Amino acid sequence: MKTNTAKIQLFGTWGCAEAYAIRDFLHRGDVPFDYLELSTDEEARALAHVENLNDPRLPVVIFPDGTRFEHPTIRQITEKLGWFRTPSLSEYDLSIYGAGPAGLSAAVYGASEGLKTVLVERFALGGRAGTSPKIENYLGFPKGISGAELAERAREQAARFGAEILLLREGVRGEFQTGKGVVYLADGTKLVSKASICATGIDYRRLGVPDEERLQGAGVFYGAGASEGSLCRDEHVMIVGGGNSAAQAAIYLAKFASRVTMVIRDDSLRRSVSQYLIDRIHSTPEVEVLTRTEVVALHGDRVLEAVTLRNRDTGEEHTINTSRLFLCLGGRPHTEWAEEVGIVRDEEGYLVTGPDLPRDGAHRRPKNWPLDRDPYYLETNMPGVFAAGDVRHNSVKRCASAVGEGAMAVTFVHRYVANG
Ligand SMILES: Cc1cc2nc3c(=O)[nH]c(=O)nc-3n(C[C@H](O)[C@H](O)[C@H](O)COP(=O)(O)OP(=O)(O)OC[C@H]3O[C@@H](n4cnc5c(N)ncnc54)[C@H](O)[C@@H]3O)c2cc1C
């Protein structure tokens, strides 16, 4: 194993969930790093300067300036990178929650158009798009671009225009009245702004089988595995999900793994995967697609060792040895906070906006709507609270549309700030 001291060095062991979380965070932040997986006690001593593979000081992170962290939190790493900030203003024009494509776009347009803008993200930049190894259908990138790089470009652009970005902060509760919104973050920070945009997207759905949580990061991963590719060399890996993200994961991981099995419940990919990805899968011999199949059990004490599959027609079960399972399942938004303040959600929790809002009987406007105008297209039933991207009812689940909605929401914010 060679170490490159110009980059961050991360030393960990296979199956260590904390090391995975750090890998995932650095990868999504587009921070150059080398991950060195220690496999013997000698390596642990020689490279990470700990006693053995079970040393609780692992994982170890060493920054290029020599700063060493043992078993660090993501917060410590964020602080060392200079990315952990406190809000500089007591009141903003616009606060945005979620730094996926929609939130980043809103930050770029908001700040560039002179709004005092703050963007709050609970984990890493880029949202779900940030986990994509290669986005090929985003306008202007004919050869594709990784989600992490796209997010980093957007971050730079937003920061250049003066948007403040607060990472590792989560919006948990809001109090809204016309002209002013107060949002409380999980750490107690209070953000006040004239208008807010909720761009919190959706979360990955769980598989719902026993041991899933225990093995998370220890062989079970959510998303397309952009940070894991090179670690899958010559392995047989499995992907669950029949959408574009699962197809992307299969094509990406096939560059490293000797075999990639996609497990889908449907009888083909046709209904849920874009044709260009289907064509790509058909021309990638390492990828096989198991249709009408579901995962019913995970095996392994400390790390994932095997997966049991069941055929949905015959009920027949068989177990396949694998140490990496990537779950690319659709998700649901977490918008419980909205219900508490009377913001209308659909039955799956998506925020309802503009023309989709239910009307109050014979009146043209939503119940209790206080203004003498209709809600704007991306406005919820709470004046000044907007929704953009995947979290919005009836949204198109694509990067370009999330970016478009982020930009469009800012136009409505301007109108709201100017005229109410
Ligand atoms: C693996 C994968 C590959 C994909 N590939 C493509 C592709 O090639 N082309 C394409 O067009 N689309 C693709 N998509 C879909 C695309 O990524 C999504 O449509 C897009 O990311 C939606 O953007 P968003 O900003 O609405 O939400 P998200 O990207 O989901 O971002 C939401 C952000 O909000 C944050 N957040 C959530 N709650 C809070 C809170 N309370 N406080 C603060 N922050 C919060 C989350 O951490 C997240 O960062 C892919 C999706 C996946 C998962």
JSON list of C-alpha atoms in Angstrom, two decimals, residues 26-201:
[
{"chain": "A", "resi": 26, "resn": "LEU", "atom": "CA", "xyz": [-15.36, 13.16, 1.53]},
{"chain": "A", "resi": 27, "resn": "HIS", "atom": "CA", "xyz": [-16.36, 11.68, -1.80]},
{"chain": "A", "resi": 28, "resn": "ARG", "atom": "CA", "xyz": [-19.58, 13.69, -1.94]},
{"chain": "A", "resi": 29, "resn": "GLY", "atom": "CA", "xyz": [-17.69, 16.82, -0.95]},
{"chain": "A", "resi": 30, "resn": "ASP", "atom": "CA", "xyz": [-15.28, 16.19, -3.84]},
{"chain": "A", "resi": 31, "resn": "VAL", "atom": "CA", "xyz": [-12.38, 16.25, -1.37]},
{"chain": "A", "resi": 32, "resn": "PRO", "atom": "CA", "xyz": [-9.32, 14.32, -2.62]},
{"chain": "A", "resi": 33, "resn": "PHE", "atom": "CA", "xyz": [-8.45, 11.47, -0.26]},
{"chain": "A", "resi": 34, "resn": "ASP", "atom": "CA", "xyz": [-6.83, 8.06, -0.19]},
{"chain": "A", "resi": 35, "resn": "TYR", "atom": "CA", "xyz": [-8.59, 5.27, 1.63]},
{"chain": "A", "resi": 36, "resn": "LEU", "atom": "CA", "xyz": [-6.28, 2.57, 2.88]},
{"chain": "A", "resi": 37, "resn": "GLU", "atom": "CA", "xyz": [-8.04, -0.55, 3.99]},
{"chain": "A", "resi": 38, "resn": "LEU", "atom": "CA", "xyz": [-5.98, -2.26, 6.67]},
{"chain": "A", "resi": 39, "resn": "SER", "atom": "CA", "xyz": [-6.09, -6.03, 6.56]},
{"chain": "A", "resi": 40, "resn": "THR", "atom": "CA", "xyz": [-3.43, -7.14, 9.07]},
{"chain": "A", "resi": 41, "resn": "ASP", "atom": "CA", "xyz": [-2.33, -6.01, 12.54]},
{"chain": "A", "resi": 42, "resn": "GLU", "atom": "CA", "xyz": [1.12, -5.26, 11.07]},
{"chain": "A", "resi": 43, "resn": "GLU", "atom": "CA", "xyz": [-0.45, -2.86, 8.56]},
{"chain": "A", "resi": 44, "resn": "ALA", "atom": "CA", "xyz": [-2.47, -1.25, 11.35]},
{"chain": "A", "resi": 45, "resn": "ARG", "atom": "CA", "xyz": [0.74, -0.64, 13.31]},
{"chain": "A", "resi": 46, "resn": "ALA", "atom": "CA", "xyz": [2.91, 0.44, 10.40]},
{"chain": "A", "resi": 47, "resn": "LEU", "atom": "CA", "xyz": [0.43, 2.66, 8.57]},
{"chain": "A", "resi": 48, "resn": "ALA", "atom": "CA", "xyz": [-2.16, 3.90, 11.05]},
{"chain": "A", "resi": 49, "resn": "HIS", "atom": "CA", "xyz": [0.05, 3.70, 14.15]},
{"chain": "A", "resi": 50, "resn": "VAL", "atom": "CA", "xyz": [-2.53, 1.85, 16.20]},
{"chain": "A", "resi": 51, "resn": "GLU", "atom": "CA", "xyz": [-2.16, -1.47, 18.06]},
{"chain": "A", "resi": 52, "resn": "ASN", "atom": "CA", "xyz": [-4.14, -3.78, 15.79]},
{"chain": "A", "resi": 53, "resn": "LEU", "atom": "CA", "xyz": [-7.19, -4.05, 13.52]},
{"chain": "A", "resi": 54, "resn": "ASN", "atom": "CA", "xyz": [-9.56, -3.90, 16.51]},
{"chain": "A", "resi": 55, "resn": "ASP", "atom": "CA", "xyz": [-8.07, -0.77, 17.99]},
{"chain": "A", "resi": 56, "resn": "PRO", "atom": "CA", "xyz": [-10.95, 1.57, 18.91]},
{"chain": "A", "resi": 57, "resn": "ARG", "atom": "CA", "xyz": [-8.91, 4.52, 17.64]},
{"chain": "A", "resi": 58, "resn": "LEU", "atom": "CA", "xyz": [-9.73, 3.38, 14.08]},
{"chain": "A", "resi": 59, "resn": "PRO", "atom": "CA", "xyz": [-10.64, 4.84, 11.67]},
{"chain": "A", "resi": 60, "resn": "VAL", "atom": "CA", "xyz": [-7.76, 7.27, 11.60]},
{"chain": "A", "resi": 61, "resn": "VAL", "atom": "CA", "xyz": [-7.76, 10.38, 9.40]},
{"chain": "A", "resi": 62, "resn": "ILE", "atom": "CA", "xyz": [-4.59, 12.35, 8.65]},
{"chain": "A", "resi": 63, "resn": "PHE", "atom": "CA", "xyz": [-4.82, 15.71, 6.93]},
{"chain": "A", "resi": 64, "resn": "PRO", "atom": "CA", "xyz": [-2.07, 16.93, 4.56]},
{"chain": "A", "resi": 65, "resn": "ASP", "atom": "CA", "xyz": [-0.82, 19.33, 7.28]},
{"chain": "A", "resi": 66, "resn": "GLY", "atom": "CA", "xyz": [-0.23, 16.35, 9.58]},
{"chain": "A", "resi": 67, "resn": "THR", "atom": "CA", "xyz": [-3.31, 16.82, 11.80]},
{"chain": "A", "resi": 68, "resn": "ARG", "atom": "CA", "xyz": [-4.37, 13.39, 12.99]},
{"chain": "A", "resi": 69, "resn": "PHE", "atom": "CA", "xyz": [-7.89, 12.42, 14.05]},
{"chain": "A", "resi": 70, "resn": "GLU", "atom": "CA", "xyz": [-8.66, 9.11, 15.74]},
{"chain": "A", "resi": 71, "resn": "HIS", "atom": "CA", "xyz": [-12.20, 7.77, 15.36]},
{"chain": "A", "resi": 72, "resn": "PRO", "atom": "CA", "xyz": [-13.38, 11.25, 14.35]},
{"chain": "A", "resi": 73, "resn": "THR", "atom": "CA", "xyz": [-16.91, 12.48, 13.86]},
{"chain": "A", "resi": 74, "resn": "ILE", "atom": "CA", "xyz": [-17.98, 13.96, 10.53]},
{"chain": "A", "resi": 75, "resn": "ARG", "atom": "CA", "xyz": [-18.37, 17.25, 12.41]},
{"chain": "A", "resi": 76, "resn": "GLN", "atom": "CA", "xyz": [-14.66, 17.24, 13.36]},
{"chain": "A", "resi": 77, "resn": "ILE", "atom": "CA", "xyz": [-13.74, 16.63, 9.73]},
{"chain": "A", "resi": 78, "resn": "THR", "atom": "CA", "xyz": [-16.08, 19.35, 8.53]},
{"chain": "A", "resi": 79, "resn": "GLU", "atom": "CA", "xyz": [-14.57, 21.79, 11.02]},
{"chain": "A", "resi": 80, "resn": "LYS", "atom": "CA", "xyz": [-11.04, 20.92, 9.98]},
{"chain": "A", "resi": 81, "resn": "LEU", "atom": "CA", "xyz": [-12.00, 21.47, 6.32]},
{"chain": "A", "resi": 82, "resn": "GLY", "atom": "CA", "xyz": [-13.26, 24.91, 7.35]},
{"chain": "A", "resi": 83, "resn": "TRP", "atom": "CA", "xyz": [-16.77, 24.02, 6.24]},
{"chain": "A", "resi": 84, "resn": "PHE", "atom": "CA", "xyz": [-18.59, 24.27, 9.55]},
{"chain": "A", "resi": 85, "resn": "ARG", "atom": "CA", "xyz": [-20.05, 27.73, 9.88]},
{"chain": "A", "resi": 86, "resn": "THR", "atom": "CA", "xyz": [-22.39, 29.66, 12.10]},
{"chain": "A", "resi": 87, "resn": "PRO", "atom": "CA", "xyz": [-24.95, 32.01, 10.54]},
{"chain": "A", "resi": 88, "resn": "SER", "atom": "CA", "xyz": [-23.54, 35.51, 10.13]},
{"chain": "A", "resi": 89, "resn": "LEU", "atom": "CA", "xyz": [-26.84, 37.39, 9.99]},
{"chain": "A", "resi": 90, "resn": "SER", "atom": "CA", "xyz": [-29.74, 37.69, 12.39]},
{"chain": "A", "resi": 91, "resn": "GLU", "atom": "CA", "xyz": [-32.16, 37.77, 9.46]},
{"chain": "A", "resi": 92, "resn": "TYR", "atom": "CA", "xyz": [-31.97, 36.65, 5.82]},
{"chain": "A", "resi": 93, "resn": "ASP", "atom": "CA", "xyz": [-34.15, 37.35, 2.81]},
{"chain": "A", "resi": 94, "resn": "LEU", "atom": "CA", "xyz": [-34.16, 33.68, 1.87]},
{"chain": "A", "resi": 95, "resn": "SER", "atom": "CA", "xyz": [-33.39, 30.48, 3.74]},
{"chain": "A", "resi": 96, "resn": "ILE", "atom": "CA", "xyz": [-33.16, 27.24, 1.78]},
{"chain": "A", "resi": 97, "resn": "TYR", "atom": "CA", "xyz": [-33.28, 23.76, 3.32]},
{"chain": "A", "resi": 98, "resn": "GLY", "atom": "CA", "xyz": [-31.50, 20.95, 1.48]},
{"chain": "A", "resi": 99, "resn": "ALA", "atom": "CA", "xyz": [-28.43, 21.32, -0.73]},
{"chain": "A", "resi": 100, "resn": "GLY", "atom": "CA", "xyz": [-29.31, 18.91, -3.51]},
{"chain": "A", "resi": 101, "resn": "PRO", "atom": "CA", "xyz": [-29.66, 20.23, -7.08]},
{"chain": "A", "resi": 102, "resn": "ALA", "atom": "CA", "xyz": [-32.83, 22.20, -6.20]},
{"chain": "A", "resi": 103, "resn": "GLY", "atom": "CA", "xyz": [-31.39, 23.88, -3.10]},
{"chain": "A", "resi": 104, "resn": "LEU", "atom": "CA", "xyz": [-28.02, 24.62, -4.72]},
{"chain": "A", "resi": 105, "resn": "SER", "atom": "CA", "xyz": [-29.75, 26.13, -7.73]},
{"chain": "A", "resi": 106, "resn": "ALA", "atom": "CA", "xyz": [-31.97, 28.27, -5.49]},
{"chain": "A", "resi": 107, "resn": "ALA", "atom": "CA", "xyz": [-28.85, 29.43, -3.62]},
{"chain": "A", "resi": 108, "resn": "VAL", "atom": "CA", "xyz": [-27.08, 30.42, -6.86]},
{"chain": "A", "resi": 109, "resn": "TYR", "atom": "CA", "xyz": [-30.09, 32.33, -8.20]},
{"chain": "A", "resi": 110, "resn": "GLY", "atom": "CA", "xyz": [-31.05, 33.84, -4.85]},
{"chain": "A", "resi": 111, "resn": "ALA", "atom": "CA", "xyz": [-27.57, 35.12, -3.98]},
{"chain": "A", "resi": 112, "resn": "SER", "atom": "CA", "xyz": [-26.77, 36.24, -7.53]},
{"chain": "A", "resi": 113, "resn": "GLU", "atom": "CA", "xyz": [-29.94, 38.31, -7.58]},
{"chain": "A", "resi": 114, "resn": "GLY", "atom": "CA", "xyz": [-29.04, 40.15, -4.41]},
{"chain": "A", "resi": 115, "resn": "LEU", "atom": "CA", "xyz": [-31.06, 38.22, -1.83]},
{"chain": "A", "resi": 116, "resn": "LYS", "atom": "CA", "xyz": [-29.33, 37.59, 1.50]},
{"chain": "A", "resi": 117, "resn": "THR", "atom": "CA", "xyz": [-29.35, 33.83, 1.18]},
{"chain": "A", "resi": 118, "resn": "VAL", "atom": "CA", "xyz": [-28.53, 30.98, 3.54]},
{"chain": "A", "resi": 119, "resn": "LEU", "atom": "CA", "xyz": [-28.48, 27.31, 2.49]},
{"chain": "A", "resi": 120, "resn": "VAL", "atom": "CA", "xyz": [-28.82, 24.63, 5.17]},
{"chain": "A", "resi": 121, "resn": "GLU", "atom": "CA", "xyz": [-27.80, 21.01, 4.57]},
{"chain": "A", "resi": 122, "resn": "ARG", "atom": "CA", "xyz": [-28.00, 18.20, 7.10]},
{"chain": "A", "resi": 123, "resn": "PHE", "atom": "CA", "xyz": [-25.16, 16.12, 5.59]},
{"chain": "A", "resi": 124, "resn": "ALA", "atom": "CA", "xyz": [-23.21, 16.60, 2.36]},
{"chain": "A", "resi": 125, "resn": "LEU", "atom": "CA", "xyz": [-23.73, 18.78, -0.69]},
{"chain": "A", "resi": 126, "resn": "GLY", "atom": "CA", "xyz": [-25.37, 17.39, -3.80]},
{"chain": "A", "resi": 127, "resn": "GLY", "atom": "CA", "xyz": [-28.23, 15.46, -2.21]},
{"chain": "A", "resi": 128, "resn": "ARG", "atom": "CA", "xyz": [-29.16, 12.25, -3.97]},
{"chain": "A", "resi": 129, "resn": "ALA", "atom": "CA", "xyz": [-27.59, 13.48, -7.17]},
{"chain": "A", "resi": 130, "resn": "GLY", "atom": "CA", "xyz": [-24.32, 13.78, -5.23]},
{"chain": "A", "resi": 131, "resn": "THR", "atom": "CA", "xyz": [-24.28, 10.01, -4.83]},
{"chain": "A", "resi": 132, "resn": "SER", "atom": "CA", "xyz": [-24.46, 9.41, -8.58]},
{"chain": "A", "resi": 133, "resn": "PRO", "atom": "CA", "xyz": [-21.21, 8.20, -10.18]},
{"chain": "A", "resi": 134, "resn": "LYS", "atom": "CA", "xyz": [-22.19, 9.74, -13.52]},
{"chain": "A", "resi": 135, "resn": "ILE", "atom": "CA", "xyz": [-25.11, 11.90, -14.57]},
{"chain": "A", "resi": 136, "resn": "GLU", "atom": "CA", "xyz": [-25.32, 11.67, -18.34]},
{"chain": "A", "resi": 137, "resn": "ASN", "atom": "CA", "xyz": [-28.55, 13.49, -19.16]},
{"chain": "A", "resi": 138, "resn": "TYR", "atom": "CA", "xyz": [-27.82, 16.85, -17.55]},
{"chain": "A", "resi": 139, "resn": "LEU", "atom": "CA", "xyz": [-27.72, 19.61, -20.12]},
{"chain": "A", "resi": 140, "resn": "GLY", "atom": "CA", "xyz": [-24.27, 20.82, -21.09]},
{"chain": "A", "resi": 141, "resn": "PHE", "atom": "CA", "xyz": [-22.27, 17.76, -20.03]},
{"chain": "A", "resi": 142, "resn": "PRO", "atom": "CA", "xyz": [-22.28, 15.47, -23.09]},
{"chain": "A", "resi": 143, "resn": "LYS", "atom": "CA", "xyz": [-19.77, 13.08, -21.55]},
{"chain": "A", "resi": 144, "resn": "GLY", "atom": "CA", "xyz": [-21.58, 13.06, -18.20]},
{"chain": "A", "resi": 145, "resn": "ILE", "atom": "CA", "xyz": [-20.46, 14.44, -14.86]},
{"chain": "A", "resi": 146, "resn": "SER", "atom": "CA", "xyz": [-20.28, 12.86, -11.43]},
{"chain": "A", "resi": 147, "resn": "GLY", "atom": "CA", "xyz": [-22.88, 14.13, -8.96]},
{"chain": "A", "resi": 148, "resn": "ALA", "atom": "CA", "xyz": [-20.11, 15.14, -6.55]},
{"chain": "A", "resi": 149, "resn": "GLU", "atom": "CA", "xyz": [-18.39, 17.29, -9.16]},
{"chain": "A", "resi": 150, "resn": "LEU", "atom": "CA", "xyz": [-21.66, 18.89, -10.23]},
{"chain": "A", "resi": 151, "resn": "ALA", "atom": "CA", "xyz": [-22.41, 19.72, -6.59]},
{"chain": "A", "resi": 152, "resn": "GLU", "atom": "CA", "xyz": [-18.93, 21.15, -5.98]},
{"chain": "A", "resi": 153, "resn": "ARG", "atom": "CA", "xyz": [-19.25, 23.39, -9.05]},
{"chain": "A", "resi": 154, "resn": "ALA", "atom": "CA", "xyz": [-22.62, 24.60, -7.81]},
{"chain": "A", "resi": 155, "resn": "ARG", "atom": "CA", "xyz": [-21.24, 25.19, -4.30]},
{"chain": "A", "resi": 156, "resn": "GLU", "atom": "CA", "xyz": [-18.43, 27.30, -5.70]},
{"chain": "A", "resi": 157, "resn": "GLN", "atom": "CA", "xyz": [-20.89, 29.29, -7.79]},
{"chain": "A", "resi": 158, "resn": "ALA", "atom": "CA", "xyz": [-23.28, 29.86, -4.87]},
{"chain": "A", "resi": 159, "resn": "ALA", "atom": "CA", "xyz": [-20.42, 30.86, -2.55]},
{"chain": "A", "resi": 160, "resn": "ARG", "atom": "CA", "xyz": [-19.00, 33.22, -5.16]},
{"chain": "A", "resi": 161, "resn": "PHE", "atom": "CA", "xyz": [-22.32, 35.06, -5.26]},
{"chain": "A", "resi": 162, "resn": "GLY", "atom": "CA", "xyz": [-22.31, 35.30, -1.47]},
{"chain": "A", "resi": 163, "resn": "ALA", "atom": "CA", "xyz": [-24.69, 32.53, -0.36]},
{"chain": "A", "resi": 164, "resn": "GLU", "atom": "CA", "xyz": [-23.89, 31.22, 3.12]},
{"chain": "A", "resi": 165, "resn": "ILE", "atom": "CA", "xyz": [-23.78, 27.45, 3.34]},
{"chain": "A", "resi": 166, "resn": "LEU", "atom": "CA", "xyz": [-24.37, 25.73, 6.66]},
{"chain": "A", "resi": 167, "resn": "LEU", "atom": "CA", "xyz": [-23.40, 22.06, 6.50]},
{"chain": "A", "resi": 168, "resn": "LEU", "atom": "CA", "xyz": [-24.29, 19.36, 9.01]},
{"chain": "A", "resi": 169, "resn": "ARG", "atom": "CA", "xyz": [-27.34, 21.33, 10.12]},
{"chain": "A", "resi": 170, "resn": "GLU", "atom": "CA", "xyz": [-30.87, 20.05, 9.91]},
{"chain": "A", "resi": 171, "resn": "GLY", "atom": "CA", "xyz": [-34.05, 22.08, 9.80]},
{"chain": "A", "resi": 172, "resn": "VAL", "atom": "CA", "xyz": [-36.49, 20.45, 12.22]},
{"chain": "A", "resi": 173, "resn": "ARG", "atom": "CA", "xyz": [-39.28, 22.90, 13.03]},
{"chain": "A", "resi": 174, "resn": "GLY", "atom": "CA", "xyz": [-40.75, 26.08, 11.63]},
{"chain": "A", "resi": 175, "resn": "GLU", "atom": "CA", "xyz": [-42.98, 28.94, 12.68]},
{"chain": "A", "resi": 176, "resn": "PHE", "atom": "CA", "xyz": [-44.33, 30.99, 9.81]},
{"chain": "A", "resi": 177, "resn": "GLN", "atom": "CA", "xyz": [-46.34, 34.14, 9.51]},
{"chain": "A", "resi": 178, "resn": "THR", "atom": "CA", "xyz": [-46.75, 36.35, 6.47]},
{"chain": "A", "resi": 179, "resn": "GLY", "atom": "CA", "xyz": [-43.50, 38.23, 5.90]},
{"chain": "A", "resi": 180, "resn": "LYS", "atom": "CA", "xyz": [-41.38, 36.23, 8.34]},
{"chain": "A", "resi": 181, "resn": "GLY", "atom": "CA", "xyz": [-40.40, 32.63, 8.95]},
{"chain": "A", "resi": 182, "resn": "VAL", "atom": "CA", "xyz": [-38.44, 31.20, 11.84]},
{"chain": "A", "resi": 183, "resn": "VAL", "atom": "CA", "xyz": [-36.83, 27.80, 11.37]},
{"chain": "A", "resi": 184, "resn": "TYR", "atom": "CA", "xyz": [-35.15, 25.92, 14.19]},
{"chain": "A", "resi": 185, "resn": "LEU", "atom": "CA", "xyz": [-32.22, 23.66, 13.42]},
{"chain": "A", "resi": 186, "resn": "ALA", "atom": "CA", "xyz": [-31.57, 20.42, 15.27]},
{"chain": "A", "resi": 187, "resn": "ASP", "atom": "CA", "xyz": [-28.72, 22.03, 17.25]},
{"chain": "A", "resi": 188, "resn": "GLY", "atom": "CA", "xyz": [-31.01, 24.81, 18.47]},
{"chain": "A", "resi": 189, "resn": "THR", "atom": "CA", "xyz": [-29.82, 27.46, 15.99]},
{"chain": "A", "resi": 190, "resn": "LYS", "atom": "CA", "xyz": [-32.68, 29.76, 14.93]},
{"chain": "A", "resi": 191, "resn": "LEU", "atom": "CA", "xyz": [-32.83, 31.12, 11.38]},
{"chain": "A", "resi": 192, "resn": "VAL", "atom": "CA", "xyz": [-35.08, 34.03, 10.53]},
{"chain": "A", "resi": 193, "resn": "SER", "atom": "CA", "xyz": [-35.92, 34.86, 6.92]},
{"chain": "A", "resi": 194, "resn": "LYS", "atom": "CA", "xyz": [-38.55, 36.62, 4.84]},
{"chain": "A", "resi": 195, "resn": "ALA", "atom": "CA", "xyz": [-39.07, 33.56, 2.62]},
{"chain": "A", "resi": 196, "resn": "SER", "atom": "CA", "xyz": [-38.03, 29.90, 2.75]},
{"chain": "A", "resi": 197, "resn": "ILE", "atom": "CA", "xyz": [-37.60, 27.19, 0.17]},
{"chain": "A", "resi": 198, "resn": "CYS", "atom": "CA", "xyz": [-37.92, 23.57, 1.20]},
{"chain": "A", "resi": 199, "resn": "ALA", "atom": "CA", "xyz": [-35.71, 21.48, -1.11]},
{"chain": "A", "resi": 200, "resn": "THR", "atom": "CA", "xyz": [-35.21, 18.49, 1.16]},
{"chain": "A", "resi": 201, "resn": "GLY", "atom": "CA", "xyz": [-35.82, 15.85, -1.50]}
]
